[in-house]
CSV table of C-alpha atoms and ligand atoms in Angstrom, one decimal:
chain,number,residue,atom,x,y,z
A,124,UNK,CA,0.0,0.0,0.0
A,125,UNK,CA,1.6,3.6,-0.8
A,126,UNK,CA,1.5,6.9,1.1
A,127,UNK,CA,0.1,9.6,-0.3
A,128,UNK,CA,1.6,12.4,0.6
A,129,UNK,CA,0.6,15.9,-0.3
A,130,UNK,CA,1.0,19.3,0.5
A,131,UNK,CA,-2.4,21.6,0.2
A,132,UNK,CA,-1.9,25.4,-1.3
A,133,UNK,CA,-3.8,28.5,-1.9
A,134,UNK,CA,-5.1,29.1,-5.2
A,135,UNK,CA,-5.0,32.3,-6.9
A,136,UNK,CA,-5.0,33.9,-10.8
A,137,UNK,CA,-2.0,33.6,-11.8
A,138,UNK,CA,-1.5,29.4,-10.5
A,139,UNK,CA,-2.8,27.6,-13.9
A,140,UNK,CA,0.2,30.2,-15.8
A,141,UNK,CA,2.8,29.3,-13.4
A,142,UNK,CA,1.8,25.7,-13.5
A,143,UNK,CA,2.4,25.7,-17.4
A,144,UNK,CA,5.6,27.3,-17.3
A,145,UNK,CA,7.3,25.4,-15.1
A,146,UNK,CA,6.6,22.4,-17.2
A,147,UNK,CA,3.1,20.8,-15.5
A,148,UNK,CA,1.1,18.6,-18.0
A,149,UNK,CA,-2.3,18.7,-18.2
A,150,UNK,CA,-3.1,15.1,-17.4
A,151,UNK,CA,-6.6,14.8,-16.6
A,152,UNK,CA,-9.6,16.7,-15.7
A,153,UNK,CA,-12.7,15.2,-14.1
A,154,UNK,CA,-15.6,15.8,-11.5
A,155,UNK,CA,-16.6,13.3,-8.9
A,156,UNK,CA,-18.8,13.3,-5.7
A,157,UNK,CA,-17.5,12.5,-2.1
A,158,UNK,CA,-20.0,11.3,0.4
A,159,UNK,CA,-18.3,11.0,3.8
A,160,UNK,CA,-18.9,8.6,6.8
A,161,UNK,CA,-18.9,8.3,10.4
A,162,UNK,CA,-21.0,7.8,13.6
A,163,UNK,CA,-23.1,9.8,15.2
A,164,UNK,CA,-19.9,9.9,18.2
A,165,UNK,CA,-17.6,10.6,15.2
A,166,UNK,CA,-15.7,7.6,16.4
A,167,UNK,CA,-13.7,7.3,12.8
A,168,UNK,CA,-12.5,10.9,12.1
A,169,UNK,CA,-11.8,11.5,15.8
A,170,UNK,CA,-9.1,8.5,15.0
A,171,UNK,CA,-8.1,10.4,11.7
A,172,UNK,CA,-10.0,7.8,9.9
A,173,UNK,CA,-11.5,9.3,6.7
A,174,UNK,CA,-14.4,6.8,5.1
A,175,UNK,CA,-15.5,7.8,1.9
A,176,UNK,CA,-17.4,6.6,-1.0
A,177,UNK,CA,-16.4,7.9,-4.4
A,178,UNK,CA,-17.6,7.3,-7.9
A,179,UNK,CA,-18.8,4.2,-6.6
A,180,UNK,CA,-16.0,2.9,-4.8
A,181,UNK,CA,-15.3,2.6,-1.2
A,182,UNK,CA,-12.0,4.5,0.3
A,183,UNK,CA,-10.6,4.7,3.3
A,184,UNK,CA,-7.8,7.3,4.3
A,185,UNK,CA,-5.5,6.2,7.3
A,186,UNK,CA,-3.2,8.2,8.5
A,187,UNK,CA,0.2,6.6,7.9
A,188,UNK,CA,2.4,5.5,10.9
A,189,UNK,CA,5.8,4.6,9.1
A,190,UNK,CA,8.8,5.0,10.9
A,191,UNK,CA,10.5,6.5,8.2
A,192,UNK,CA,7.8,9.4,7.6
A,193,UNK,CA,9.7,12.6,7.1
A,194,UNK,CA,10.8,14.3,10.6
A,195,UNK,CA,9.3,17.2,11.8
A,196,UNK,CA,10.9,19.6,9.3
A,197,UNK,CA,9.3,22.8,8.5
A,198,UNK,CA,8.3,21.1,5.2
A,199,UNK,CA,7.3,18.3,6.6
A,200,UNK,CA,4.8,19.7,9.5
A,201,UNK,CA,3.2,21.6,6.3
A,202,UNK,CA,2.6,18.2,4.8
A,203,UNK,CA,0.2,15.2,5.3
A,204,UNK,CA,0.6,11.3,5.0
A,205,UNK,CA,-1.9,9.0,4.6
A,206,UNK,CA,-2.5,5.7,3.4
A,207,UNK,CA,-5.5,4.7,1.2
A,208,UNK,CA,-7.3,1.4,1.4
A,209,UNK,CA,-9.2,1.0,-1.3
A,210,UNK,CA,-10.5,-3.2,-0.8
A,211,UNK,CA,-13.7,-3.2,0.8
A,212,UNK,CA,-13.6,-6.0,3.2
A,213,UNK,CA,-10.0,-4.5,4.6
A,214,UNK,CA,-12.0,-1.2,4.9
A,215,UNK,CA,-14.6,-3.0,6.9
A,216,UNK,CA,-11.8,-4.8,9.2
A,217,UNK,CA,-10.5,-1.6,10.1
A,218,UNK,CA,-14.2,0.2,10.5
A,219,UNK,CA,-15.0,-2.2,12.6
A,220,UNK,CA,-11.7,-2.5,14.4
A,221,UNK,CA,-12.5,0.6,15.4
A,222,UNK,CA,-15.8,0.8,16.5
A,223,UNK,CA,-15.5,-1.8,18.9
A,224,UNK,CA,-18.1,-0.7,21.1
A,225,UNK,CA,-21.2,-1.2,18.6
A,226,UNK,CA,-19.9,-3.9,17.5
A,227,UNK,CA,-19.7,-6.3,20.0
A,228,UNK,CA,-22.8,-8.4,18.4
A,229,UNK,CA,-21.4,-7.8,15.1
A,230,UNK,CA,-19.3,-10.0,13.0
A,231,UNK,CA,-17.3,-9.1,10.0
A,232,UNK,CA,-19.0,-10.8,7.6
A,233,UNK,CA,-20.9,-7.8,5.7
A,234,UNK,CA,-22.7,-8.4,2.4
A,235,UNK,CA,-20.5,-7.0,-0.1
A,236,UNK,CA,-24.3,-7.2,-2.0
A,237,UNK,CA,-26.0,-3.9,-0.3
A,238,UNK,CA,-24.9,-1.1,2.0
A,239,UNK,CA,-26.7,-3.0,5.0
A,240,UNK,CA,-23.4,-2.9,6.7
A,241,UNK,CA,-23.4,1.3,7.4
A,242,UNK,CA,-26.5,0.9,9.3
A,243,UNK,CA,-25.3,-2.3,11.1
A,244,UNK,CA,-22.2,0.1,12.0
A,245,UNK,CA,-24.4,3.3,13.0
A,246,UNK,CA,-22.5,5.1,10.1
A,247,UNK,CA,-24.3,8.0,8.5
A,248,UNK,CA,-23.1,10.3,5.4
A,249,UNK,CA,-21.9,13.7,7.3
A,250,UNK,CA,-20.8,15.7,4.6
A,251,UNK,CA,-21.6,15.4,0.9
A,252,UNK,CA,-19.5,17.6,-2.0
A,253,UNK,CA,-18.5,18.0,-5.4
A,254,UNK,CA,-15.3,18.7,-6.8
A,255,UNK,CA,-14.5,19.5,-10.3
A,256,UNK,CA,-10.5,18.3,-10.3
A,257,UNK,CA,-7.9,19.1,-12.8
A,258,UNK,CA,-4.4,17.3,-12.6
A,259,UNK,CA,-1.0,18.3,-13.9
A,260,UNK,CA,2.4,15.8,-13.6
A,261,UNK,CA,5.6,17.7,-13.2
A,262,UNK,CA,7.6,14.6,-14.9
A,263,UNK,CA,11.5,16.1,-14.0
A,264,UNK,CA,10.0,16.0,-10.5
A,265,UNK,CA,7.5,13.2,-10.3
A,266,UNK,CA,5.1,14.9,-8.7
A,267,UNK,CA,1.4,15.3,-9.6
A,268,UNK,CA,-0.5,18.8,-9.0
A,269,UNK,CA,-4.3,19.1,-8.6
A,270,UNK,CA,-6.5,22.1,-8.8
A,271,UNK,CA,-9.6,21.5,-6.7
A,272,UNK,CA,-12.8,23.6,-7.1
A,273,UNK,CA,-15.6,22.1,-4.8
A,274,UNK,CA,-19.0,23.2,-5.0
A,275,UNK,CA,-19.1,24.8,-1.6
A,276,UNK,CA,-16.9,27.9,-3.7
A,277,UNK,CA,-14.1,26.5,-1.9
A,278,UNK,CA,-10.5,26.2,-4.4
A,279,UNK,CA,-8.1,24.5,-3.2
A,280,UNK,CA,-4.3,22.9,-5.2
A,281,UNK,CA,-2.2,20.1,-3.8
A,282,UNK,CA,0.9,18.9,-4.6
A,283,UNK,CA,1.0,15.2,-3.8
A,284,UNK,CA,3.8,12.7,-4.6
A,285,UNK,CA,2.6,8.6,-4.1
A,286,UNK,CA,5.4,7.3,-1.8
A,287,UNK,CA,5.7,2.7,-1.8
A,288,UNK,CA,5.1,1.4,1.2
A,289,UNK,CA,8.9,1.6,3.0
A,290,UNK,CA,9.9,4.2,0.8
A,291,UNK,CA,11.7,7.7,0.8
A,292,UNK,CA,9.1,10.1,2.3
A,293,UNK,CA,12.4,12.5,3.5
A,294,UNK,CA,12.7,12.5,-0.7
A,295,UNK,CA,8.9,12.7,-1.4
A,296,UNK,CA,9.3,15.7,1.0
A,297,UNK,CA,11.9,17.1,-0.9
A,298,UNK,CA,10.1,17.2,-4.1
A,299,UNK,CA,7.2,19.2,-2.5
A,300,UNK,CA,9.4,22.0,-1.3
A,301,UNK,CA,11.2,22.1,-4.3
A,302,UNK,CA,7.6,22.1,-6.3
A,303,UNK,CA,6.1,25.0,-3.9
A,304,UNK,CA,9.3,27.1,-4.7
A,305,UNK,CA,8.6,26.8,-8.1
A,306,UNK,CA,5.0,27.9,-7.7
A,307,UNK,CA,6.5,31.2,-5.8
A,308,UNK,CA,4.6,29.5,-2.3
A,309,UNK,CA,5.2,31.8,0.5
A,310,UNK,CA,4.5,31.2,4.2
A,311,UNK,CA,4.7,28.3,6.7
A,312,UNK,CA,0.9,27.7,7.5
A,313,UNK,CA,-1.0,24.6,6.7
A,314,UNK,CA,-4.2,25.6,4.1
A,315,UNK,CA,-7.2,24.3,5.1
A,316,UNK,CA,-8.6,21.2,3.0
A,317,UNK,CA,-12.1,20.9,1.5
A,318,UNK,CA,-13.2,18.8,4.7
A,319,UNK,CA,-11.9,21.8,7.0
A,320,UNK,CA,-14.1,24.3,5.1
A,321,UNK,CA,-17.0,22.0,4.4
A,322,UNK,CA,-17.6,21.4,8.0
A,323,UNK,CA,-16.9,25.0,9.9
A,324,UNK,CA,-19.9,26.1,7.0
A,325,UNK,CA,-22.3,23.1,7.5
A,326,UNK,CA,-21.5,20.8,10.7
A,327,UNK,CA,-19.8,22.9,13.0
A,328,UNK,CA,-20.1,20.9,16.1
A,329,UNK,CA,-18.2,18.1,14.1
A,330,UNK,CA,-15.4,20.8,13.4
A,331,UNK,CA,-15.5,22.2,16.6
A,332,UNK,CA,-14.6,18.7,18.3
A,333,UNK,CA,-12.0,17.7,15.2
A,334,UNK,CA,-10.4,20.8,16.2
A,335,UNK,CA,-10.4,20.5,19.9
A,336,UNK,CA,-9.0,17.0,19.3
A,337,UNK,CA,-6.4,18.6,16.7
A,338,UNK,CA,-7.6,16.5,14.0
A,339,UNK,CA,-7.8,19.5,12.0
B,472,V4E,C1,-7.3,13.2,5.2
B,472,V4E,C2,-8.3,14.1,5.6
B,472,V4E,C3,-9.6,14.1,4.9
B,472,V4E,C4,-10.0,13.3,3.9
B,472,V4E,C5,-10.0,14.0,2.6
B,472,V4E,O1,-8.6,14.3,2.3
B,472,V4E,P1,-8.2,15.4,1.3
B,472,V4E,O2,-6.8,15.2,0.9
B,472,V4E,O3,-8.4,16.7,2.0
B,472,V4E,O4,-9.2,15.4,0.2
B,472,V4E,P2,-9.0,15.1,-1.4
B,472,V4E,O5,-10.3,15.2,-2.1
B,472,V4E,O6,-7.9,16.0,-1.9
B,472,V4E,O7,-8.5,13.6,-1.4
B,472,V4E,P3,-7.5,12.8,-2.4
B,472,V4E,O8,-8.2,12.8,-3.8
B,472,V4E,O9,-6.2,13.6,-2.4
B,472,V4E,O10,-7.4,11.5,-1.9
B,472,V4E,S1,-10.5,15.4,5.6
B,472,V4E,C6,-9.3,15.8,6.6
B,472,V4E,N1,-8.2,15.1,6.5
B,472,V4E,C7,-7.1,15.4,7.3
B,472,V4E,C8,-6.3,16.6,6.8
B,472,V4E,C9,-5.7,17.5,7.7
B,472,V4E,N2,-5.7,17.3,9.0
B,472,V4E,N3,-5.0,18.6,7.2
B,472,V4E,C10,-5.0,18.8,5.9
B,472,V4E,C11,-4.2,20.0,5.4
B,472,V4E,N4,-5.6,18.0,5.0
B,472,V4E,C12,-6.2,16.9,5.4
């Protein structure tokens, strides 16, 4: 399983130019729907645990524990790592690992047939959005850059760089800071994601415990 990780920046009018001239490739653009899970104790994103289904398929962000993840360099606090499970029976393992206490009359044999197994967890959608996504590859560099624009009016870019599993985060690291300087990326705060922004608007008890918790 690789690590994704990415560093989130601020979008402005001048980003898609910039982009193009230091060499990003168009790659792909495309629009899919997130629809986000949890209980009604947030018991998954309290954990970091980010359940997702989209364009049909079942995700599940983790955040990644490797030994080898980065330091605690100025780059590397602005970053994230997370790992991405994407098989829906280890998804439902972990789920379930995790909410333990509901569980206790519940096996893990879910039908992979229907969605019976959200209710049998208590999990309910708790934030549904849009995005309209487009992707550039900076080959010399290897990393990707996406330009997010979800339908709350929130914009959002990342620069993200897919790290195998026991690999060189400290060198994934290095490729982000050397792909922000390109882009002319000032300052040493972390931008808010889509979820961050989503919530505060829509579910602000939710954020208000991810942030006393300093999941966000
Ligand atoms: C990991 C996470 C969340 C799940 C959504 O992750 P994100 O990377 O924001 O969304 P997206 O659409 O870009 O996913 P991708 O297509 O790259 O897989 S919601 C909150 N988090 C944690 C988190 C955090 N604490 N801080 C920052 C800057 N980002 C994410």
């Amino acid at each position: 399983m690789s690590v994704e990780v990415e560093r989130k920046f601020l979008c402005n009018a001048d980003t898609l130019k910039i982009i193009e001239e230091i060499g990003g490739a168009c790659v792909r653009q495309h629009q899919f729907q997130d629809q986000y899970y949890d209980n009604p104790n947030f018991d998954l994103t309290l954990r970091d645990m980010w359940l997702r289904k989209r364009k049909g398929c079942w995700e599940l962000k983790c955040p990644s524990t490797e030994e080898k993840s980065g330091g605690q360099s100025k780059t590397a606090a602005l970053c994230t790592r997370y790992k991405e499970i994407t098989n829906l029976s280890d998804i439902q393992r972990r789920v379930v690992e995790i909410i333990k206490d509901v569980c206790e009359d519940t096996g893990t044999n879910f039908s992979m047939e229907n969605e019976s197994w959200l209710s049998e967890l208590n999990l309910v959608c708790f934030a549904e959005f849009t995005t309209v996504r487009r992707s550039f590859v900076l080959e010399e560099e290897g990393v990707q850059i996406d330009l997010d624009q979800a339908d709350f009016g929130y914009h959002v870019g990342e620069i993200e760089v897919l790290v195998p599993e026991d690999g060189d985060v400290q060198s994934a690291l290095e490729k982000i800071e050397r792909t922000a300087r390109k882009l002319g990326l000032s300052g040493d705060q972390r931008v808010e994601g889509k979820m961050s922004v989503y919530l505060k608007r829509y579910n602000p008890k939710h954020y208000a415990k991810l942030l006393s918790e300093h999941i966000l």
